[in-house]
């Protein structure tokens, strides 16, 4: 190594940040500005975290063939279970706990697999409410995209019936928000 001499590369290009990184950093900064703490999870998760904790049977998930660990056997289709798992690891910490994560989710549809960047958030404290979560979601969309979203009543296995809404942005459904089902709260041992 001492015999190597430094030299300039043949190409005179310069590096710059990837446009997706710039976009995701803007979202990250907005969420931090809203008082939330970023959580980072593994890309692989378990069927117990993603489905069983919510009291449902496994769906047509994307699983790792021959996984050596049941904790890392499937690709997540939602970040919410991973965030609830983070809360369960931190039950000894004081509330309020308000976490978000930006990560990849995977949806299997017939013979195709859709990989997409997603954002998930959880708010855990005595005064947590639908209005609090919706106002943060609206603030995020306003600050990053300059537009408002609407919410309409919906159902989802992760959220209590009658306490779930679908988020519509530019006339397209982009997500859901609501109150976590009691089974999941109990299974993740949340207060």
mmCIF file of N, CA and C in Angstrom, residues 101-171:
data_model
loop_
_atom_site.group_PDB
_atom_site.id
_atom_site.type_symbol
_atom_site.label_atom_id
_atom_site.label_comp_id
_atom_site.label_asym_id
_atom_site.label_seq_id
_atom_site.Cartn_x
_atom_site.Cartn_y
_atom_site.Cartn_z
ATOM 1 N N UNK A 101 -41.277 6.174 11.044
ATOM 2 C CA UNK A 101 -40.275 5.442 10.282
ATOM 3 C C UNK A 101 -40.530 5.633 8.797
ATOM 4 N N UNK A 102 -39.460 5.802 8.062
ATOM 5 C CA UNK A 102 -39.521 5.830 6.608
ATOM 6 C C UNK A 102 -38.811 4.564 6.150
ATOM 7 N N UNK A 103 -39.513 3.721 5.418
ATOM 8 C CA UNK A 103 -38.918 2.461 5.005
ATOM 9 C C UNK A 103 -39.659 1.840 3.850
ATOM 10 N N UNK A 104 -39.182 0.708 3.424
ATOM 11 C CA UNK A 104 -39.804 0.005 2.303
ATOM 12 C C UNK A 104 -40.850 -0.967 2.799
ATOM 13 N N UNK A 105 -41.945 -1.042 2.041
ATOM 14 C CA UNK A 105 -42.980 -2.046 2.274
ATOM 15 C C UNK A 105 -43.186 -2.795 0.966
ATOM 16 N N UNK A 106 -43.756 -3.987 1.077
ATOM 17 C CA UNK A 106 -43.889 -4.870 -0.076
ATOM 18 C C UNK A 106 -45.304 -5.433 -0.125
ATOM 19 N N UNK A 107 -45.924 -5.326 -1.293
ATOM 20 C CA UNK A 107 -47.281 -5.832 -1.478
ATOM 21 C C UNK A 107 -47.273 -6.809 -2.640
ATOM 22 N N UNK A 108 -47.811 -7.995 -2.388
ATOM 23 C CA UNK A 108 -47.903 -9.020 -3.426
ATOM 24 C C UNK A 108 -49.293 -8.946 -4.036
ATOM 25 N N UNK A 109 -49.339 -8.781 -5.326
ATOM 26 C CA UNK A 109 -50.605 -8.678 -6.037
ATOM 27 C C UNK A 109 -50.561 -9.611 -7.240
ATOM 28 N N UNK A 110 -51.309 -10.692 -7.160
ATOM 29 C CA UNK A 110 -51.305 -11.720 -8.214
ATOM 30 C C UNK A 110 -49.886 -12.196 -8.459
ATOM 31 N N UNK A 111 -49.317 -11.918 -9.615
ATOM 32 C CA UNK A 111 -47.971 -12.408 -9.916
ATOM 33 C C UNK A 111 -46.910 -11.312 -9.806
ATOM 34 N N UNK A 112 -47.292 -10.122 -9.364
ATOM 35 C CA UNK A 112 -46.324 -9.029 -9.253
ATOM 36 C C UNK A 112 -46.071 -8.669 -7.797
ATOM 37 N N UNK A 113 -44.926 -8.082 -7.565
ATOM 38 C CA UNK A 113 -44.562 -7.606 -6.232
ATOM 39 C C UNK A 113 -44.294 -6.120 -6.344
ATOM 40 N N UNK A 114 -45.001 -5.360 -5.524
ATOM 41 C CA UNK A 114 -44.802 -3.910 -5.529
ATOM 42 C C UNK A 114 -43.954 -3.534 -4.314
ATOM 43 N N UNK A 115 -42.835 -2.912 -4.575
ATOM 44 C CA UNK A 115 -41.950 -2.415 -3.531
ATOM 45 C C UNK A 115 -42.104 -0.907 -3.501
ATOM 46 N N UNK A 116 -42.401 -0.346 -2.316
ATOM 47 C CA UNK A 116 -42.614 1.098 -2.273
ATOM 48 C C UNK A 116 -42.066 1.690 -0.979
ATOM 49 N N UNK A 117 -41.703 2.951 -1.061
ATOM 50 C CA UNK A 117 -41.291 3.678 0.127
ATOM 51 C C UNK A 117 -42.548 4.086 0.873
ATOM 52 N N UNK A 118 -42.542 3.917 2.176
ATOM 53 C CA UNK A 118 -43.704 4.253 3.004
ATOM 54 C C UNK A 118 -43.243 5.035 4.225
ATOM 55 N N UNK A 119 -44.203 5.715 4.822
ATOM 56 C CA UNK A 119 -43.956 6.379 6.098
ATOM 57 C C UNK A 119 -45.025 5.892 7.067
ATOM 58 N N UNK A 120 -44.594 5.554 8.255
ATOM 59 C CA UNK A 120 -45.515 5.126 9.302
ATOM 60 C C UNK A 120 -45.240 5.936 10.548
ATOM 61 N N UNK A 121 -46.251 6.102 11.363
ATOM 62 C CA UNK A 121 -46.092 6.862 12.607
ATOM 63 C C UNK A 121 -47.016 6.295 13.675
ATOM 64 N N UNK A 122 -46.572 6.371 14.927
ATOM 65 C CA UNK A 122 -47.404 5.997 16.067
ATOM 66 C C UNK A 122 -47.284 7.075 17.126
ATOM 67 N N UNK A 123 -48.396 7.327 17.792
ATOM 68 C CA UNK A 123 -48.440 8.281 18.892
ATOM 69 C C UNK A 123 -49.023 7.536 20.079
ATOM 70 N N UNK A 124 -48.253 7.447 21.164
ATOM 71 C CA UNK A 124 -48.682 6.684 22.337
ATOM 72 C C UNK A 124 -48.599 7.552 23.581
ATOM 73 N N UNK A 125 -49.752 7.971 24.063
ATOM 74 C CA UNK A 125 -49.866 8.670 25.344
ATOM 75 C C UNK A 125 -51.337 8.827 25.682
ATOM 76 N N UNK A 126 -51.615 9.256 26.903
ATOM 77 C CA UNK A 126 -52.992 9.335 27.396
ATOM 78 C C UNK A 126 -53.870 10.289 26.587
ATOM 79 N N UNK A 127 -53.289 11.344 26.028
ATOM 80 C CA UNK A 127 -54.072 12.333 25.298
ATOM 81 C C UNK A 127 -54.028 12.133 23.783
ATOM 82 N N UNK A 128 -53.510 10.993 23.328
ATOM 83 C CA UNK A 128 -53.457 10.729 21.879
ATOM 84 C C UNK A 128 -54.886 10.678 21.342
ATOM 85 N N UNK A 129 -55.086 11.271 20.175
ATOM 86 C CA UNK A 129 -56.432 11.301 19.599
ATOM 87 C C UNK A 129 -56.350 11.282 18.074
ATOM 88 N N UNK A 130 -57.467 10.998 17.464
ATOM 89 C CA UNK A 130 -57.567 11.009 16.012
ATOM 90 C C UNK A 130 -57.212 12.398 15.478
ATOM 91 N N UNK A 131 -57.720 13.436 16.120
ATOM 92 C CA UNK A 131 -57.455 14.817 15.678
ATOM 93 C C UNK A 131 -55.972 15.140 15.711
ATOM 94 N N UNK A 132 -55.281 14.673 16.748
ATOM 95 C CA UNK A 132 -53.848 14.913 16.878
ATOM 96 C C UNK A 132 -53.081 14.256 15.738
ATOM 97 N N UNK A 133 -53.413 13.015 15.430
ATOM 98 C CA UNK A 133 -52.727 12.282 14.363
ATOM 99 C C UNK A 133 -53.073 12.876 13.002
ATOM 100 N N UNK A 134 -54.342 13.192 12.782
ATOM 101 C CA UNK A 134 -54.753 13.747 11.494
ATOM 102 C C UNK A 134 -54.103 15.108 11.255
ATOM 103 N N UNK A 135 -54.009 15.931 12.278
ATOM 104 C CA UNK A 135 -53.404 17.257 12.097
ATOM 105 C C UNK A 135 -51.918 17.139 11.754
ATOM 106 N N UNK A 136 -51.232 16.161 12.316
ATOM 107 C CA UNK A 136 -49.818 15.954 11.964
ATOM 108 C C UNK A 136 -49.677 15.457 10.530
ATOM 109 N N UNK A 137 -50.562 14.562 10.131
ATOM 110 C CA UNK A 137 -50.538 14.063 8.759
ATOM 111 C C UNK A 137 -50.786 15.211 7.784
ATOM 112 N N UNK A 138 -51.765 16.067 8.093
ATOM 113 C CA UNK A 138 -52.063 17.219 7.245
ATOM 114 C C UNK A 138 -50.872 18.184 7.184
ATOM 115 N N UNK A 139 -50.238 18.413 8.333
ATOM 116 C CA UNK A 139 -49.081 19.317 8.374
ATOM 117 C C UNK A 139 -47.933 18.765 7.534
ATOM 118 N N UNK A 140 -47.713 17.453 7.591
ATOM 119 C CA UNK A 140 -46.667 16.829 6.783
ATOM 120 C C UNK A 140 -46.945 17.017 5.296
ATOM 121 N N UNK A 141 -48.159 16.737 4.866
ATOM 122 C CA UNK A 141 -48.507 16.853 3.444
ATOM 123 C C UNK A 141 -48.475 18.306 2.969
ATOM 124 N N UNK A 142 -48.903 19.220 3.841
ATOM 125 C CA UNK A 142 -48.872 20.646 3.488
ATOM 126 C C UNK A 142 -47.434 21.142 3.343
ATOM 127 N N UNK A 143 -46.569 20.758 4.295
ATOM 128 C CA UNK A 143 -45.200 21.273 4.253
ATOM 129 C C UNK A 143 -44.366 20.637 3.144
ATOM 130 N N UNK A 144 -44.619 19.368 2.829
ATOM 131 C CA UNK A 144 -43.804 18.690 1.803
ATOM 132 C C UNK A 144 -44.393 18.781 0.398
ATOM 133 N N UNK A 145 -45.718 18.902 0.285
ATOM 134 C CA UNK A 145 -46.355 18.889 -1.033
ATOM 135 C C UNK A 145 -47.224 20.106 -1.307
ATOM 136 N N UNK A 146 -47.485 20.901 -0.262
ATOM 137 C CA UNK A 146 -48.293 22.099 -0.437
ATOM 138 C C UNK A 146 -49.758 21.805 -0.718
ATOM 139 N N UNK A 147 -50.236 20.638 -0.313
ATOM 140 C CA UNK A 147 -51.631 20.258 -0.571
ATOM 141 C C UNK A 147 -52.250 19.642 0.669
ATOM 142 N N UNK A 148 -53.568 19.609 0.664
ATOM 143 C CA UNK A 148 -54.336 18.999 1.747
ATOM 144 C C UNK A 148 -54.783 17.603 1.338
ATOM 145 N N UNK A 149 -55.051 16.777 2.321
ATOM 146 C CA UNK A 149 -55.627 15.455 2.086
ATOM 147 C C UNK A 149 -56.984 15.411 2.768
ATOM 148 N N UNK A 150 -57.809 14.492 2.348
ATOM 149 C CA UNK A 150 -59.085 14.272 3.024
ATOM 150 C C UNK A 150 -59.066 12.870 3.620
ATOM 151 N N UNK A 151 -59.904 12.643 4.606
ATOM 152 C CA UNK A 151 -60.021 11.321 5.203
ATOM 153 C C UNK A 151 -61.468 10.872 5.121
ATOM 154 N N UNK A 152 -61.649 9.592 4.841
ATOM 155 C CA UNK A 152 -62.997 9.015 4.813
ATOM 156 C C UNK A 152 -63.003 7.750 5.673
ATOM 157 N N UNK A 153 -64.113 7.476 6.314
ATOM 158 C CA UNK A 153 -64.230 6.301 7.174
ATOM 159 C C UNK A 153 -63.866 5.047 6.393
ATOM 160 N N UNK A 154 -63.164 4.148 7.062
ATOM 161 C CA UNK A 154 -62.667 2.946 6.398
ATOM 162 C C UNK A 154 -62.527 1.827 7.416
ATOM 163 N N UNK A 155 -62.081 0.679 6.960
ATOM 164 C CA UNK A 155 -61.769 -0.434 7.852
ATOM 165 C C UNK A 155 -60.393 -0.976 7.499
ATOM 166 N N UNK A 156 -59.700 -1.482 8.508
ATOM 167 C CA UNK A 156 -58.383 -2.062 8.331
ATOM 168 C C UNK A 156 -58.134 -2.970 9.532
ATOM 169 N N UNK A 157 -57.505 -4.120 9.311
ATOM 170 C CA UNK A 157 -57.311 -5.083 10.391
ATOM 171 C C UNK A 157 -56.455 -4.555 11.541
ATOM 172 N N UNK A 158 -55.670 -3.514 11.321
ATOM 173 C CA UNK A 158 -54.822 -2.977 12.378
ATOM 174 C C UNK A 158 -55.559 -2.006 13.296
ATOM 175 N N UNK A 159 -56.690 -1.476 12.821
ATOM 176 C CA UNK A 159 -57.364 -0.418 13.559
ATOM 177 C C UNK A 159 -58.768 -0.824 13.982
ATOM 178 N N UNK A 160 -59.245 -0.210 15.075
ATOM 179 C CA UNK A 160 -60.575 -0.504 15.608
ATOM 180 C C UNK A 160 -61.652 -0.089 14.620
ATOM 181 N N UNK A 161 -62.683 -0.906 14.558
ATOM 182 C CA UNK A 161 -63.811 -0.587 13.680
ATOM 183 C C UNK A 161 -64.466 0.703 14.154
ATOM 184 N N UNK A 162 -64.727 1.594 13.216
ATOM 185 C CA UNK A 162 -65.316 2.891 13.547
ATOM 186 C C UNK A 162 -64.286 3.927 13.962
ATOM 187 N N UNK A 163 -63.022 3.522 14.064
ATOM 188 C CA UNK A 163 -61.945 4.453 14.448
ATOM 189 C C UNK A 163 -60.785 4.357 13.465
ATOM 190 N N UNK A 164 -61.140 4.278 12.201
ATOM 191 C CA UNK A 164 -60.152 4.144 11.140
ATOM 192 C C UNK A 164 -60.593 5.006 9.956
ATOM 193 N N UNK A 165 -59.626 5.612 9.307
ATOM 194 C CA UNK A 165 -59.934 6.439 8.132
ATOM 195 C C UNK A 165 -58.885 6.217 7.056
ATOM 196 N N UNK A 166 -59.339 6.268 5.815
ATOM 197 C CA UNK A 166 -58.440 6.186 4.677
ATOM 198 C C UNK A 166 -58.036 7.609 4.291
ATOM 199 N N UNK A 167 -56.771 7.793 3.970
ATOM 200 C CA UNK A 167 -56.251 9.109 3.594
ATOM 201 C C UNK A 167 -56.266 9.202 2.072
ATOM 202 N N UNK A 168 -56.958 10.231 1.551
ATOM 203 C CA UNK A 168 -57.068 10.451 0.106
ATOM 204 C C UNK A 168 -56.296 11.722 -0.242
ATOM 205 N N UNK A 169 -55.357 11.580 -1.182
ATOM 206 C CA UNK A 169 -54.501 12.693 -1.590
ATOM 207 C C UNK A 169 -54.472 12.706 -3.111
ATOM 208 N N UNK A 170 -54.805 13.843 -3.708
ATOM 209 C CA UNK A 170 -54.906 13.946 -5.173
ATOM 210 C C UNK A 170 -55.837 12.868 -5.744
ATOM 211 N N UNK A 171 -56.954 12.657 -5.068
ATOM 212 C CA UNK A 171 -57.981 11.678 -5.470
ATOM 213 C C UNK A 171 -57.489 10.229 -5.485
#
